[in-house]
Amino acid sequence: MKFVAEALSLSEPAAIRLYRKSILKPAFIPHPFFSDIEEAYSLEKKFGKFEEGTLIALAGKTYVARGFPKIKRTLMLKECVNRHFKGCDVAVEEKINGYNIRILKIGNNLYAITRRGYICPYTTEKAREKINEEFFKDYPEFMLCCEAAGMESPHVPKEIYGKGLEFFLFDIRNSKTNEAMKVEEKLKIAEEYGFKIARVFGIWSGKELVDESFEIVKKLDREGREGIVLKDVDMKKKAVKYTTSYCNCSDLEYGFRYFSELGRDFVLTRAVREGFQSYEIDDVEERRKRYERVGKAIVDGLIKSIEEVKKTGKLKERTKLRFKSKEVMELFIQHMKRLARVNFEYGGFENGYILYMEKYMPSTSDKIKNLLDGGFW
Ligand code: ATP
Ligand code: MG
């Protein structure tokens, strides 16, 4: 705990108190795959200037990986650009729908850290395979902030980002101070080291920025993509996110599919986004199409689940993962069991060890079963 106390500028007893209160949690499962790390903790909550998900690790010396900052969402794109980014040059980036990962070198190896500050075995294995380590020789103080996305994702499987799991770089940050490199510098580095990036569509300001943003959002919507993130090119202002109707509606479908697990806030927020977007951009024809899209998302989500319960008796989500090493696969099972109620099924060897992960949705399953049997809501 002494190294944690020093990293957070606390006394050792104060750090121990954070641990007892579960604000500091063990961030990894000791294993030869994580051989560099002697001890590691993550912050479950924001603490002083340290963001939630900050990792503090001991591996010969102390490593700190600051948590990824929250990104604010706008529902009124034009107003937001005009006020928040007044007079700024702003990069319009694609928002990728996967899970947030920070990659850094600890000791002699790369480690992939989740948003909550845990070292994920699966993502770490993929990062060691796919990320050019040379970068860390030249920039040892920095971490790569990426969206891990694709079909073989344990959290958000989406084929549009690839059949396996890919890393889309969106920020390069000093891991101790969380200061982000400017957009141009990030692009130069991505080019130099061959990193895949979240697309940068261009850099604009003022009215042009507003017009281009709307055009890009429309195009992304047609392509079935999530949305955009606006970033001041110097990375001094807070970034802003804005999502497509496609994304809002596919979330709505998902929210109604598992209506009892996800809760009201999840679907309410998505519905409100659709209302504001319609107010801001729709003509009569567009609004008519939106009625249909939103309605279809809600009904289809429910129908899918009702049919599944009718057929199989329960609702579950199933994802397929692929590991290079069987030991890492077993480590990942342990890792996930600590974090969520999930089941695993080994799927044999096929270009890697296949693991099926299943998440059972008991609450929605039971509600639907009862209703199908003529029970009351
Ligand atoms: P928040 O970041 O506000 O806590 P959240 O965890 O609910 O929100 P999202 O609504 O998906 O996440 O939006 C923010 C996340 O989007 C980032 O944490 C990051 O993982 C992801 N992301 C995808 N593409 C980009 C990009 N180009 N720039 C920044 N973040 C991106
Ligand atoms: Mg996301």
Coordinates of C-alpha atoms and ligand atoms in Angstrom, one line a residue:
M1 CA 0.0 0.0 0.0
K2 CA 3.0 2.3 0.5
F3 CA 3.4 2.8 -3.3
V4 CA -0.3 3.5 -3.7
A5 CA -0.2 6.1 -0.9
E6 CA 2.7 7.8 -2.6
A7 CA 1.1 7.8 -6.0
L8 CA -2.1 9.4 -4.6
S9 CA -0.2 11.7 -2.3
L10 CA -1.7 10.2 0.8
S11 CA -0.5 8.7 4.1
E12 CA -0.3 5.0 4.2
P13 CA -3.1 4.6 6.8
A14 CA -5.3 6.8 4.5
A15 CA -4.6 4.5 1.6
I16 CA -5.4 1.5 3.7
R17 CA -8.7 3.1 4.7
L18 CA -9.6 3.5 1.0
Y19 CA -8.9 -0.1 0.5
R20 CA -11.1 -1.1 3.5
K21 CA -13.9 1.0 2.1
S22 CA -13.5 -0.8 -1.2
I23 CA -12.7 2.5 -3.0
L24 CA -9.4 0.8 -3.9
K25 CA -9.8 -2.7 -5.3
P26 CA -7.3 -5.3 -6.5
A27 CA -6.9 -4.7 -10.2
F28 CA -5.7 -8.1 -11.4
I29 CA -5.4 -11.8 -10.7
P30 CA -1.8 -12.7 -10.1
H31 CA -0.7 -15.1 -12.8
P32 CA 2.5 -15.7 -14.9
F33 CA 0.8 -13.9 -17.8
F34 CA 1.0 -10.8 -15.7
S35 CA 4.5 -11.6 -14.5
D36 CA 5.7 -8.0 -14.4
I37 CA 3.2 -6.9 -11.8
E38 CA 3.8 -7.3 -8.1
E39 CA 0.7 -5.5 -6.9
A40 CA -2.0 -3.4 -8.6
Y41 CA -5.1 -1.5 -7.4
S42 CA -7.8 0.5 -9.2
L43 CA -10.0 3.3 -8.0
E44 CA -13.7 2.4 -7.9
K45 CA -14.6 6.1 -7.6
K46 CA -13.2 9.4 -8.4
F47 CA -10.8 10.4 -5.7
G48 CA -9.4 14.0 -5.7
K49 CA -8.1 14.6 -9.1
F50 CA -7.8 10.9 -9.9
E51 CA -10.6 9.7 -12.1
E52 CA -12.6 6.5 -11.5
G53 CA -10.7 3.6 -13.1
T54 CA -7.3 4.9 -12.3
L55 CA -4.8 2.1 -12.0
I56 CA -1.8 2.1 -9.6
A57 CA 0.6 -0.8 -10.2
L58 CA 3.9 -1.8 -8.7
A59 CA 6.4 -3.5 -11.1
G60 CA 9.8 -2.6 -9.9
K61 CA 8.7 1.0 -9.9
T62 CA 5.2 2.6 -9.6
Y63 CA 3.0 3.0 -12.7
V64 CA -0.1 5.1 -12.7
A65 CA -2.7 4.9 -15.5
R66 CA -5.2 7.7 -15.0
G67 CA -8.8 6.8 -15.7
F68 CA -10.3 7.9 -19.0
P69 CA -12.3 11.1 -18.5
K70 CA -16.1 11.2 -19.1
I71 CA -17.2 12.7 -22.4
K72 CA -20.2 15.0 -22.3
R73 CA -23.1 14.4 -24.7
T74 CA -24.9 17.0 -26.6
L75 CA -28.5 16.6 -27.9
M76 CA -28.4 19.9 -29.8
L77 CA -25.4 19.8 -32.1
K78 CA -25.5 23.2 -33.6
E79 CA -26.0 25.1 -30.3
C80 CA -23.3 23.1 -28.6
V81 CA -20.8 23.7 -31.4
N82 CA -21.5 27.4 -31.4
R83 CA -21.2 27.8 -27.7
H84 CA -18.7 25.3 -26.5
F85 CA -16.3 25.4 -29.4
K86 CA -16.7 29.0 -30.3
G87 CA -13.6 30.1 -32.3
C88 CA -11.9 26.7 -32.0
D89 CA -10.6 24.4 -34.7
V90 CA -12.4 21.1 -34.0
A91 CA -11.6 17.6 -35.2
V92 CA -14.7 15.5 -36.0
E93 CA -13.9 11.9 -35.2
E94 CA -15.9 8.7 -35.5
K95 CA -17.2 7.3 -32.3
I96 CA -16.6 3.6 -32.3
N97 CA -19.0 1.3 -30.4
G98 CA -16.9 -1.1 -28.4
Y99 CA -15.3 -0.9 -25.0
N100 CA -12.7 1.5 -23.6
I101 CA -9.2 0.2 -23.2
R102 CA -6.0 1.9 -22.1
I103 CA -2.8 0.2 -23.2
L104 CA 0.5 0.8 -21.6
K105 CA 3.8 -0.9 -21.0
I106 CA 4.3 -2.1 -17.4
G107 CA 7.7 -3.6 -16.9
N108 CA 8.5 -5.5 -20.1
N109 CA 5.1 -6.2 -21.4
L110 CA 1.9 -4.5 -22.6
Y111 CA -1.2 -4.4 -20.4
A112 CA -4.8 -3.6 -21.4
I113 CA -6.8 -1.8 -18.7
T114 CA -10.6 -1.6 -18.8
R115 CA -12.6 1.6 -18.1
R116 CA -13.0 0.5 -14.5
G117 CA -9.3 0.0 -14.0
Y118 CA -9.0 -3.8 -14.2
I119 CA -6.3 -5.6 -16.2
C120 CA -8.2 -7.7 -18.7
P121 CA -6.5 -11.0 -19.7
Y122 CA -8.3 -11.3 -23.0
T123 CA -7.7 -7.8 -24.2
T124 CA -4.1 -7.9 -23.0
E125 CA -3.5 -11.0 -25.1
K126 CA -4.9 -9.2 -28.1
A127 CA -3.0 -6.0 -27.4
R128 CA 0.3 -7.9 -27.2
E129 CA -0.5 -9.5 -30.6
K130 CA -1.7 -6.3 -32.4
I131 CA -0.1 -3.2 -30.9
N132 CA 3.3 -2.1 -32.1
E133 CA 5.4 -2.0 -29.0
E134 CA 8.0 0.3 -30.5
F135 CA 5.8 3.2 -29.6
F136 CA 6.5 2.6 -25.9
K137 CA 10.3 2.7 -26.4
D138 CA 9.9 6.2 -27.8
Y139 CA 7.1 7.3 -25.5
P140 CA 7.4 5.4 -22.2
E141 CA 5.2 7.9 -20.3
F142 CA 2.2 7.5 -22.5
M143 CA -0.8 5.3 -22.8
L144 CA -2.9 4.5 -25.9
C145 CA -6.6 5.0 -25.3
C146 CA -8.4 2.8 -27.7
E147 CA -11.8 1.4 -28.4
A148 CA -11.7 -2.4 -28.6
A149 CA -14.3 -3.4 -31.0
G150 CA -15.4 -6.2 -33.4
M151 CA -17.3 -9.4 -33.4
E152 CA -15.2 -11.2 -30.8
S153 CA -15.8 -8.7 -28.1
P154 CA -16.8 -9.9 -24.7
H155 CA -19.0 -6.8 -24.2
V156 CA -20.3 -5.3 -27.4
P157 CA -20.0 -7.8 -30.3
K158 CA -20.4 -5.8 -33.6
E159 CA -19.3 -7.2 -37.0
I160 CA -19.1 -3.8 -38.6
Y161 CA -15.7 -3.2 -36.8
G162 CA -14.2 -6.6 -37.9
K163 CA -14.5 -10.3 -37.4
G164 CA -12.1 -10.5 -34.6
L165 CA -11.2 -7.8 -32.1
E166 CA -9.5 -4.6 -33.3
F167 CA -8.1 -1.6 -31.4
F168 CA -9.1 1.9 -32.7
L169 CA -6.9 4.5 -31.2
F170 CA -8.6 7.8 -30.3
D171 CA -6.4 9.5 -27.7
I172 CA -2.7 9.3 -26.6
R173 CA -2.4 10.5 -23.1
N174 CA 0.4 10.9 -20.5
S175 CA -0.5 8.1 -18.2
K176 CA 0.4 10.0 -15.0
T177 CA -1.1 13.5 -15.8
N178 CA -3.8 12.4 -18.3
E179 CA -2.7 15.2 -20.6
A180 CA -3.7 14.4 -24.1
M181 CA -1.6 14.9 -27.2
K182 CA -2.9 17.2 -29.8
V183 CA -5.0 15.7 -32.6
E184 CA -2.3 16.3 -35.3
E185 CA 0.4 14.7 -33.2
K186 CA -1.8 11.6 -32.5
L187 CA -2.4 11.2 -36.2
K188 CA 1.3 11.5 -37.0
I189 CA 2.2 8.8 -34.4
A190 CA -0.6 6.5 -35.6
E191 CA 0.8 6.7 -39.1
E192 CA 4.3 6.2 -37.9
Y193 CA 3.6 3.1 -35.7
G194 CA 0.8 1.7 -37.8
F195 CA -2.0 2.0 -35.3
K196 CA -5.6 1.7 -36.5
I197 CA -7.5 4.8 -35.5
A198 CA -11.0 6.1 -34.9
R199 CA -11.4 8.0 -38.2
V200 CA -10.8 11.7 -38.2
F201 CA -13.1 13.1 -40.8
G202 CA -11.6 16.6 -40.8
I203 CA -10.9 19.7 -38.9
W204 CA -13.3 22.7 -39.1
S205 CA -14.6 25.6 -37.2
G206 CA -17.8 27.7 -37.0
K207 CA -20.6 27.2 -39.5
E208 CA -18.5 24.9 -41.6
L209 CA -18.0 22.6 -38.6
V210 CA -21.8 22.5 -37.9
D211 CA -22.6 21.7 -41.6
E212 CA -19.9 19.1 -41.9
S213 CA -20.9 17.5 -38.6
F214 CA -24.5 17.0 -39.7
E215 CA -23.4 15.6 -43.0
I216 CA -21.1 13.1 -41.3
V217 CA -23.7 12.1 -38.8
K218 CA -26.1 11.4 -41.7
K219 CA -23.6 9.3 -43.5
L220 CA -22.7 7.3 -40.3
D221 CA -26.3 6.8 -39.7
R222 CA -26.8 5.2 -43.1
E223 CA -23.8 3.0 -42.5
G224 CA -25.1 1.8 -39.2
R225 CA -22.4 3.5 -37.1
E226 CA -22.5 5.0 -33.7
G227 CA -21.8 8.7 -34.0
I228 CA -19.1 11.4 -33.6
V229 CA -16.8 12.8 -31.0
L230 CA -15.8 16.5 -31.4
K231 CA -12.4 17.5 -30.1
D232 CA -10.7 20.8 -29.9
V233 CA -7.5 20.1 -31.9
D234 CA -5.3 21.2 -29.0
M235 CA -7.2 18.9 -26.6
K236 CA -7.6 21.6 -24.1
K237 CA -11.4 21.7 -24.0
K238 CA -13.7 18.8 -23.0
A239 CA -14.7 16.5 -25.9
V240 CA -18.3 16.2 -26.8
K241 CA -20.2 13.2 -28.2
Y242 CA -23.3 12.9 -30.4
T243 CA -24.9 9.8 -31.6
T244 CA -26.8 8.7 -34.8
S245 CA -30.4 7.7 -34.8
Y246 CA -29.2 4.3 -35.9
C247 CA -27.3 4.0 -32.6
N248 CA -30.2 5.4 -30.5
C249 CA -32.6 2.9 -32.1
S250 CA -30.4 -0.1 -31.8
D251 CA -29.9 0.8 -28.1
L252 CA -33.7 1.1 -27.8
E253 CA -34.2 -2.3 -29.3
Y254 CA -31.6 -3.7 -26.9
G255 CA -33.1 -1.9 -23.9
F256 CA -36.6 -3.3 -24.6
R257 CA -35.2 -6.7 -25.4
Y258 CA -33.9 -6.9 -21.8
F259 CA -36.3 -4.4 -20.3
S260 CA -36.1 -5.6 -16.8
E261 CA -32.3 -5.8 -16.6
L262 CA -31.5 -2.5 -18.2
G263 CA -34.0 -0.4 -16.5
R264 CA -36.0 2.7 -17.3
D265 CA -33.2 5.2 -17.5
F266 CA -31.5 3.3 -20.3
V267 CA -34.5 3.5 -22.6
L268 CA -35.7 6.9 -21.5
T269 CA -32.3 8.6 -22.4
R270 CA -32.3 7.0 -25.8
A271 CA -35.9 8.1 -26.5
V272 CA -35.1 11.7 -25.4
R273 CA -32.1 11.8 -27.8
E274 CA -34.5 10.9 -30.7
G275 CA -36.9 13.6 -29.7
F276 CA -34.2 16.3 -29.7
Q277 CA -32.6 15.0 -32.9
S278 CA -36.0 15.1 -34.7
Y279 CA -36.6 18.7 -33.4
E280 CA -33.2 19.8 -34.7
I281 CA -32.9 18.2 -38.1
D282 CA -36.1 16.5 -39.3
D283 CA -38.4 17.6 -42.1
V284 CA -41.8 16.1 -42.4
E285 CA -40.6 13.1 -44.4
E286 CA -37.7 12.4 -42.1
R287 CA -39.9 12.6 -39.0
R288 CA -42.3 10.1 -40.5
K289 CA -39.4 7.7 -41.1
R290 CA -38.3 8.2 -37.5
Y291 CA -41.8 7.3 -36.1
E292 CA -41.4 4.0 -37.9
R293 CA -37.7 3.4 -36.8
V294 CA -38.3 4.2 -33.1
G295 CA -41.5 2.1 -33.0
K296 CA -39.9 -0.8 -34.8
A297 CA -37.0 -0.8 -32.4
I298 CA -39.3 -1.0 -29.4
V299 CA -41.6 -3.6 -30.9
D300 CA -38.9 -5.8 -32.4
G301 CA -36.8 -5.8 -29.2
L302 CA -39.8 -7.1 -27.3
I303 CA -40.9 -9.6 -29.9
K304 CA -37.5 -11.1 -30.2
S305 CA -37.4 -11.7 -26.4
I306 CA -40.9 -13.0 -26.2
E307 CA -40.3 -15.4 -29.0
E308 CA -37.0 -16.5 -27.5
V309 CA -38.6 -17.2 -24.1
K310 CA -41.5 -19.0 -25.7
K311 CA -39.0 -21.2 -27.6
T312 CA -36.2 -21.8 -25.1
G313 CA -37.7 -20.8 -21.8
K314 CA -35.0 -18.1 -21.1
L315 CA -33.1 -15.2 -22.5
K316 CA -29.4 -15.1 -22.8
E317 CA -26.7 -13.3 -24.7
R318 CA -23.9 -15.3 -26.2
T319 CA -20.5 -14.1 -27.4
K320 CA -17.7 -16.0 -29.0
L321 CA -14.1 -15.3 -28.0
R322 CA -10.9 -16.7 -29.3
F323 CA -7.7 -17.1 -27.3
K324 CA -4.1 -17.8 -28.4
S325 CA -3.3 -19.5 -25.1
K326 CA -5.4 -21.8 -23.0
E327 CA -3.9 -20.5 -19.8
V328 CA -5.1 -17.0 -20.7
M329 CA -8.5 -18.3 -21.5
E330 CA -8.7 -19.8 -18.0
L331 CA -7.5 -16.6 -16.5
F332 CA -10.1 -14.7 -18.3
I333 CA -12.8 -17.0 -17.0
Q334 CA -11.7 -16.2 -13.4
H335 CA -11.5 -12.5 -14.2
M336 CA -15.0 -12.3 -15.6
K337 CA -16.5 -14.4 -12.8
R338 CA -15.3 -11.8 -10.4
L339 CA -17.1 -9.1 -12.3
A340 CA -20.3 -10.5 -13.6
R341 CA -22.7 -13.4 -13.5
V342 CA -21.7 -15.3 -16.7
N343 CA -21.3 -18.8 -17.8
F344 CA -18.7 -20.3 -20.1
E345 CA -18.6 -23.1 -22.6
Y346 CA -15.5 -24.3 -24.2
G347 CA -15.8 -24.5 -28.0
G348 CA -12.8 -26.4 -29.1
F349 CA -9.8 -25.3 -31.2
E350 CA -10.4 -23.3 -34.4
N351 CA -7.6 -20.9 -35.1
G352 CA -7.3 -20.4 -31.4
Y353 CA -9.1 -21.7 -28.3
I354 CA -12.8 -20.9 -28.6
L355 CA -14.8 -19.8 -25.6
Y356 CA -18.5 -19.0 -25.5
M357 CA -19.5 -16.6 -22.9
E358 CA -23.2 -16.5 -21.9
K359 CA -25.0 -13.9 -19.9
Y360 CA -28.3 -15.0 -18.6
M361 CA -31.0 -12.4 -18.2
P362 CA -33.1 -13.8 -15.4
S363 CA -35.3 -10.9 -14.6
T364 CA -36.7 -10.2 -18.1
S365 CA -36.9 -14.0 -18.7
D366 CA -39.1 -14.5 -15.6
K367 CA -41.3 -11.5 -16.3
I368 CA -42.0 -12.6 -19.9
K369 CA -42.6 -16.2 -18.8
N370 CA -45.1 -15.1 -16.3
L371 CA -46.9 -12.9 -18.8
L372 CA -46.9 -15.6 -21.4
D373 CA -48.6 -17.9 -18.9
G374 CA -51.3 -15.3 -18.4
G375 CA -49.9 -13.8 -15.3
F376 CA -50.4 -10.1 -14.3
W377 CA -47.9 -7.3 -15.0
Ligands
ATP1 P1 -18.6 8.5 -20.6 O1 -17.3 8.5 -21.4 O2 -19.3 9.8 -20.8 O3 -18.4 8.0 -19.3 P2 -19.9 6.0 -21.5 O4 -18.9 5.2 -20.7 O5 -21.3 5.7 -21.3 O6 -19.7 7.5 -21.3 P3 -20.0 6.2 -24.3 O7 -21.3 6.9 -24.3 O8 -19.8 5.1 -25.2 O9 -19.5 5.7 -23.0 O10 -19.0 7.4 -24.8 C1 -17.7 7.6 -24.4 C2 -16.8 6.5 -24.9 O11 -16.7 6.5 -26.3 C3 -15.3 6.7 -24.5 O12 -15.1 6.4 -23.2 C4 -14.6 5.8 -25.5 O13 -14.5 4.5 -24.9 C5 -15.6 5.7 -26.6 N1 -15.1 6.3 -27.9 C6 -15.2 5.7 -29.1 N2 -14.7 6.4 -30.1 C7 -14.1 7.5 -29.5 C8 -13.4 8.6 -30.0 N3 -13.1 8.8 -31.3 N4 -12.9 9.5 -29.1 C9 -13.2 9.4 -27.8 N5 -13.9 8.3 -27.3 C10 -14.3 7.4 -28.1
MG2 MG -19.4 3.2 -25.9

